Short mmCIF file of C-alpha atoms in Angstrom, two decimals:
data_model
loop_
_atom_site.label_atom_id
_atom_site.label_comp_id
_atom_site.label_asym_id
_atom_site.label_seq_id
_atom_site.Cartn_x
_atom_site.Cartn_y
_atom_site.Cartn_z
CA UNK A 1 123.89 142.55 119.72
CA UNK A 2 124.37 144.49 116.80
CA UNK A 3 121.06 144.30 114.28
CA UNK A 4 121.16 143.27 111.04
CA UNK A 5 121.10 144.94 107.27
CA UNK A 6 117.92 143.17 106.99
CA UNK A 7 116.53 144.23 110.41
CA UNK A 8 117.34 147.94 109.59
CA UNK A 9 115.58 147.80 105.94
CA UNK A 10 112.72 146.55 107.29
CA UNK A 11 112.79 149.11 110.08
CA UNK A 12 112.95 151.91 107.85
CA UNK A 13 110.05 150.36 105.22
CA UNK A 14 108.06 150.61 108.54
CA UNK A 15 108.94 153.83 109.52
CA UNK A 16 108.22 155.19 105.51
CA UNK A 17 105.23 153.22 105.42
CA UNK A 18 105.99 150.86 102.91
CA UNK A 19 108.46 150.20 99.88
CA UNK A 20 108.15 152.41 96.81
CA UNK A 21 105.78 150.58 95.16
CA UNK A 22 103.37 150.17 98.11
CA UNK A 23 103.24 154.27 98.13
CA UNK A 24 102.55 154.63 94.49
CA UNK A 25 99.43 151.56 94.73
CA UNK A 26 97.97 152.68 98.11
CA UNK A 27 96.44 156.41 97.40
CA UNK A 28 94.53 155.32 94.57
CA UNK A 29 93.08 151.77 96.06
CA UNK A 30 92.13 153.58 99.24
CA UNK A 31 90.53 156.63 97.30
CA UNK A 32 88.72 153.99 94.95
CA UNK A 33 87.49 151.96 97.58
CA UNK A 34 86.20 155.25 99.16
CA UNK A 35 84.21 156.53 95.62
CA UNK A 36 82.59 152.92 95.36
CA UNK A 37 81.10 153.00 99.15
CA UNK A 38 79.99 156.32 98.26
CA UNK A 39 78.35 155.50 95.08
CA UNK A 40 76.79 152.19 96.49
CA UNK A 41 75.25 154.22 99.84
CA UNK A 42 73.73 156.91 97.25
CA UNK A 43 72.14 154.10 95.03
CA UNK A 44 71.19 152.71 97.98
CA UNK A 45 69.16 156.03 99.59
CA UNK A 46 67.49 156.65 95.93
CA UNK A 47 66.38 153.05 95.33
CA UNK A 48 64.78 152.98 99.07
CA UNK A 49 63.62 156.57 98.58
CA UNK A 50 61.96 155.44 95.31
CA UNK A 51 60.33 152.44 97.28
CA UNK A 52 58.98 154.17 99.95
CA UNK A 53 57.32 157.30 97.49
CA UNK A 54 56.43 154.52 94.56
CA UNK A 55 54.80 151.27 97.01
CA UNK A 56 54.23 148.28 94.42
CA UNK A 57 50.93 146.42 94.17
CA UNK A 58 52.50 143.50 96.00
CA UNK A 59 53.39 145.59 98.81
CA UNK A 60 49.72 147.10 98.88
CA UNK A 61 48.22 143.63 99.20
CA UNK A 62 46.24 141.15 97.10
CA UNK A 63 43.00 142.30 96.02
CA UNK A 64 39.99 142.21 97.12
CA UNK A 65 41.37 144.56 99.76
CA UNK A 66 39.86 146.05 102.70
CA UNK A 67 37.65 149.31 101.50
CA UNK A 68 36.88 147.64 98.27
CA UNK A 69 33.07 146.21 97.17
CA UNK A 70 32.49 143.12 94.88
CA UNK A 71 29.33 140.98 93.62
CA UNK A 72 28.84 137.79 92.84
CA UNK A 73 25.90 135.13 91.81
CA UNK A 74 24.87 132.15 93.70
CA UNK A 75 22.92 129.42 92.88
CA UNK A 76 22.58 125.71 95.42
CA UNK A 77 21.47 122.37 93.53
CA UNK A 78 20.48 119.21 94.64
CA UNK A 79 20.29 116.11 92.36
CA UNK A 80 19.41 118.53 89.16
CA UNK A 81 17.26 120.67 91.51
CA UNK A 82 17.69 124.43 92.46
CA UNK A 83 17.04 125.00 95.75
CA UNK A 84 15.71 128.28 97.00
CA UNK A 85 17.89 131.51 97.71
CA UNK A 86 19.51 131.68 101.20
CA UNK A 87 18.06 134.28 103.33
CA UNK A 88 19.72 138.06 103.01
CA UNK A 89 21.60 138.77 106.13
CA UNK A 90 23.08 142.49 105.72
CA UNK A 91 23.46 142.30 109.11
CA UNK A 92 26.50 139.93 108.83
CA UNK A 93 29.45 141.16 110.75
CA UNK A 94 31.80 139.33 108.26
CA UNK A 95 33.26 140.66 104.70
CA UNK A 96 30.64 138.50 102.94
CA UNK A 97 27.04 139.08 102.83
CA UNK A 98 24.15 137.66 100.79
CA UNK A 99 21.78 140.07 99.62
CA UNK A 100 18.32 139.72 98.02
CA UNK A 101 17.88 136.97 95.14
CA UNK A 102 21.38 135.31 96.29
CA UNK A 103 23.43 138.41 95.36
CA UNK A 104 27.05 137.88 97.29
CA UNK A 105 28.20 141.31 98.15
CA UNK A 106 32.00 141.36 99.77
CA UNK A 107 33.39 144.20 101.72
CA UNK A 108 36.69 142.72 103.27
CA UNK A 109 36.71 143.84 106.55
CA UNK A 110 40.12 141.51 107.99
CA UNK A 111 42.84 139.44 106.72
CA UNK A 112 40.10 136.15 106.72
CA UNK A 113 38.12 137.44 103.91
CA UNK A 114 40.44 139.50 101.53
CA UNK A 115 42.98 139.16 99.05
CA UNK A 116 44.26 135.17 98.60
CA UNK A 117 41.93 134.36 101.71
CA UNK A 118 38.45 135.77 99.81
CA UNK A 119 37.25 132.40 98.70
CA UNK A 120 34.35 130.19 98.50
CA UNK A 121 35.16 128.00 101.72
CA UNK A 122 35.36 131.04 103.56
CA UNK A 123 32.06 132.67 102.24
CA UNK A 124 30.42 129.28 104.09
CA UNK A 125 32.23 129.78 106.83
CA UNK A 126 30.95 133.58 107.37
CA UNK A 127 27.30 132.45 106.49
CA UNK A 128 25.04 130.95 109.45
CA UNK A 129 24.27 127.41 109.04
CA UNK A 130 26.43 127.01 105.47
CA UNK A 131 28.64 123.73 105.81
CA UNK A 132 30.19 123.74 101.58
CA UNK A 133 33.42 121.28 101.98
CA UNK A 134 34.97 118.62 99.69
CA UNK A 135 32.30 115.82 101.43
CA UNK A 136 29.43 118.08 102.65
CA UNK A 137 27.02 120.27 101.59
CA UNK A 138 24.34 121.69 104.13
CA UNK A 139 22.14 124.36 103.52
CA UNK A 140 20.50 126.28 106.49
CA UNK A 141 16.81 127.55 106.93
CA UNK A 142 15.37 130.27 107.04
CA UNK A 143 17.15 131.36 110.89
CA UNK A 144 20.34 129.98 109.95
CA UNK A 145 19.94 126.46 111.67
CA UNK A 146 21.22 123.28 109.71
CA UNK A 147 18.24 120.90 108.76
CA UNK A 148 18.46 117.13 107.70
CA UNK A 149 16.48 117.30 104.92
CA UNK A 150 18.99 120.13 103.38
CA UNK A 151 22.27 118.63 104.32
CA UNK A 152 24.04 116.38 102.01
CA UNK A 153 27.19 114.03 101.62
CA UNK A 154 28.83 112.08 99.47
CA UNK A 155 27.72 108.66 98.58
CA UNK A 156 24.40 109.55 99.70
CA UNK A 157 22.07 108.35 96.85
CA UNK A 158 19.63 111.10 95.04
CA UNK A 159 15.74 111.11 96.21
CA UNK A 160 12.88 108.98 93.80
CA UNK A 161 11.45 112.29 93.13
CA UNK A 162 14.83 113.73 91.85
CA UNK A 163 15.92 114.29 88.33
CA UNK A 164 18.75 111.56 89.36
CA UNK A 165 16.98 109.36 90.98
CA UNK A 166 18.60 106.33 92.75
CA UNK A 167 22.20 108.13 91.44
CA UNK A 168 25.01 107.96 93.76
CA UNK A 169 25.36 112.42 94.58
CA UNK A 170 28.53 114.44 95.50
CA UNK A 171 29.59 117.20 96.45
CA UNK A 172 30.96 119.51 93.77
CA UNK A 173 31.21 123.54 92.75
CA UNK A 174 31.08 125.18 89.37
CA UNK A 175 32.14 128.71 88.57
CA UNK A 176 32.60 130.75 85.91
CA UNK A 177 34.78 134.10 86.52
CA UNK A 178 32.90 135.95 83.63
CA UNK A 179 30.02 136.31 82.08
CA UNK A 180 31.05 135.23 78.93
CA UNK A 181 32.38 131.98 80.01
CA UNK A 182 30.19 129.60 79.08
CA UNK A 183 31.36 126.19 80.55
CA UNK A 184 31.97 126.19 83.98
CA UNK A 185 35.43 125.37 85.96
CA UNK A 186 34.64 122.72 88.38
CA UNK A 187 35.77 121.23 91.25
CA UNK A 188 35.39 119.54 94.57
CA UNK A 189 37.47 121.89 96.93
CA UNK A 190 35.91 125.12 97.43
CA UNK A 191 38.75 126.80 99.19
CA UNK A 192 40.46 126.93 95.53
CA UNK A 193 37.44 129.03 94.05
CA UNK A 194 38.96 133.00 94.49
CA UNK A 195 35.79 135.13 94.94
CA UNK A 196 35.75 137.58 91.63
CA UNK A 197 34.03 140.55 90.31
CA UNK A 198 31.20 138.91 88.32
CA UNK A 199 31.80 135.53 89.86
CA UNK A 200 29.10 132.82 89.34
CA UNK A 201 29.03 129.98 91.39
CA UNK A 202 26.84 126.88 91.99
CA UNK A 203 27.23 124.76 95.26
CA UNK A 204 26.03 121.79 94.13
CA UNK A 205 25.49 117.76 95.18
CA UNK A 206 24.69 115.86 91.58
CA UNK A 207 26.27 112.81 90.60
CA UNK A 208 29.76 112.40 88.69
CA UNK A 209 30.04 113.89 85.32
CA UNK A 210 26.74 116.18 85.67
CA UNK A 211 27.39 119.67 84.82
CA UNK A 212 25.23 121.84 87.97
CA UNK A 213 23.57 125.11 86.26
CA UNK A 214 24.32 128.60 86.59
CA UNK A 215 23.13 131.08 88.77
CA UNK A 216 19.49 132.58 87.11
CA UNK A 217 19.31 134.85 85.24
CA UNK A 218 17.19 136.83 88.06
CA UNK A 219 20.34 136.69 90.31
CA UNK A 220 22.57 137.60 87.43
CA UNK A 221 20.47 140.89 86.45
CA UNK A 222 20.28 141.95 90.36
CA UNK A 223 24.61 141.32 90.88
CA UNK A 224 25.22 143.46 87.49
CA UNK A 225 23.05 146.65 88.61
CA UNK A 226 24.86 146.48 92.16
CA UNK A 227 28.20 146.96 90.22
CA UNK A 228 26.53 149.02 88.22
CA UNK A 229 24.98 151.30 90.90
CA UNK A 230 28.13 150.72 93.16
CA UNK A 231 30.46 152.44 90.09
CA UNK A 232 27.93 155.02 89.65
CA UNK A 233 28.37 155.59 93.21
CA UNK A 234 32.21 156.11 93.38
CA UNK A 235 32.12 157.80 90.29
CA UNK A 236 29.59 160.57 91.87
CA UNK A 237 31.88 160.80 94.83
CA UNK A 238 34.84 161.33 93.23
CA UNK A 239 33.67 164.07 90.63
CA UNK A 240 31.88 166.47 93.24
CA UNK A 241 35.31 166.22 95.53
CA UNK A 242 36.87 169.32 95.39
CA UNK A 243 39.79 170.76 97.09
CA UNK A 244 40.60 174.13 98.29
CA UNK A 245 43.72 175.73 98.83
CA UNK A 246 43.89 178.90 100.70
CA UNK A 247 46.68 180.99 101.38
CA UNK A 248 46.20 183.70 104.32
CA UNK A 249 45.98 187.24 103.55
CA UNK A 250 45.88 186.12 99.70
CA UNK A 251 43.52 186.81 97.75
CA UNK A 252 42.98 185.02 94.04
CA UNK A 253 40.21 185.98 91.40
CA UNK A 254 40.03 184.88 87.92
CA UNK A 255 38.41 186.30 85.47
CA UNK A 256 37.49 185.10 82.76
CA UNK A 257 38.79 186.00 79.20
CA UNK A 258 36.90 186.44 76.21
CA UNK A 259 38.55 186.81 72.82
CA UNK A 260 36.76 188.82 69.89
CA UNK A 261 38.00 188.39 66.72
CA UNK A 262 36.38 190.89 64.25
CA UNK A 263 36.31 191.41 60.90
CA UNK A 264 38.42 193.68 58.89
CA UNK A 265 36.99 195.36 55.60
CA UNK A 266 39.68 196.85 52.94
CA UNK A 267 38.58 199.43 50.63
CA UNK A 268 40.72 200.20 47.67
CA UNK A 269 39.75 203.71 46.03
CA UNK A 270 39.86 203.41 42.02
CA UNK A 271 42.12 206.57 40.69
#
């Protein structure tokens, strides 16, 4: 069967490639699709390039991070009554650590205590004996063993001897992030309270509405010179670094160069 004028147009569009007007359109589609895969991979390599040379704070974690060194001030109350520092335990194997005259010191050393997970609730958690949650308060002795007569909850009703005596007691925890804040932030969920350089904190049973009182001053002075004596320290360290650079078979002295600038005296002879 004989083909058609149609079958034979089509046939030779085919063989060309396409009509006229698909030859003029098709070079410079294809080459501009080309240029803007180019341009996009390039972008591409140079943004990720600048990423990987320029890491962003985010990326680098939340601090406190591991190989940093913060203080803090800590004070326990009972129904209006300050209750003697916890025992120092340097020893600690955990981030936190109390030091003398209830100085906190933390040195993240693990995902539990640093960045968003450095708080309060945790600090308990790493201490022997220290139960501080939304309904209890215990306090340890002296080995890090929970006693009765130191562990309180809420509803439990303050001592006669108290300052609040009779008073109904919960458990609550004031802080203050600097020391110029003067009225505490307070709250009932330690897990909220972000440990801080210069933190203050009270762990507290008292009842509703009482305001507990800030670390002493004592603790206060002792937290400030461990700041103090731990940005003397780095400071120290980092100015006596020194690095050396030594090329083989090369060898570099500098002298040093003294400028003399001398007066000149001009004499002019009277004829």
């Amino acid at each position: 069967m004989a083909k058609s004028a149609t079958g034979k147009w089509v046939s030779r569009v085919g063989a060309a490639g396409g009509g006229k007007a698909y030859k003029r359109t098709r070079p410079s589609n294809y080459y501009g699709i080309i240029i803007v895969i180019v341009v996009l991979g390039l972008v591409a390599t140079a943004l990720a390039r600048y990423d990987y040379e320029h890491p962003s704070k985010k990326a680098a974690g939340v601090a406190p991070r591991i190989g940093t060194t913060w203080y803090g001030a800590l004070a326990i109350e009972s129904c209006g009554k300050t209750l003697p520092y916890l025992t120092a335990d340097p020893t600690n194997s955990g981030g936190f650590k109390v030091e003398t005259d209830n100085v906190i010191q933390l040195d993240p050393v693990s995902a539990a205590d640093s960045g968003k997970n450095a708080t309060i609730a945790q600090f308990a958690n790493e201490y022997p004996g220290l139960i501080a949650s939304s309904i209890e308060l215990a306090v340890p002795n002296t080995k890090g063993a929970a006693v009765s007569s130191t562990t309180y909850k809420n509803g439990q009703s303050c001592p006669s001897t108290s300052k609040y005596a009779g008073q109904t007691g919960q458990t609550e925890y004031a802080y203050w992030t600097s020391l110029s804040q003067k009225t505490p932030t307070i709250t009932t969920n330690p897990g909220t309270i972000k440990f801080a350089q210069y933190l203050r904190v009270t762990l507290a049973v008292d009842p509703k509405g009482v305001t507990p009182t800030a670390p002493s001053q004592t603790t206060v002075n002792e937290m400030s010179a461990s700041i103090i004596s731990s940005v003397n320290t780095t400071t120290t360290t980092a100015s006596t670094a020194t690095t050396t650079t030594t090329i083989a078979g090369t060898t570099t002295t500098t002298v040093p160069t003294t400028t003399n600038t001398s007066a000149t005296t001009t004499t002019t002879a009277k004829g």
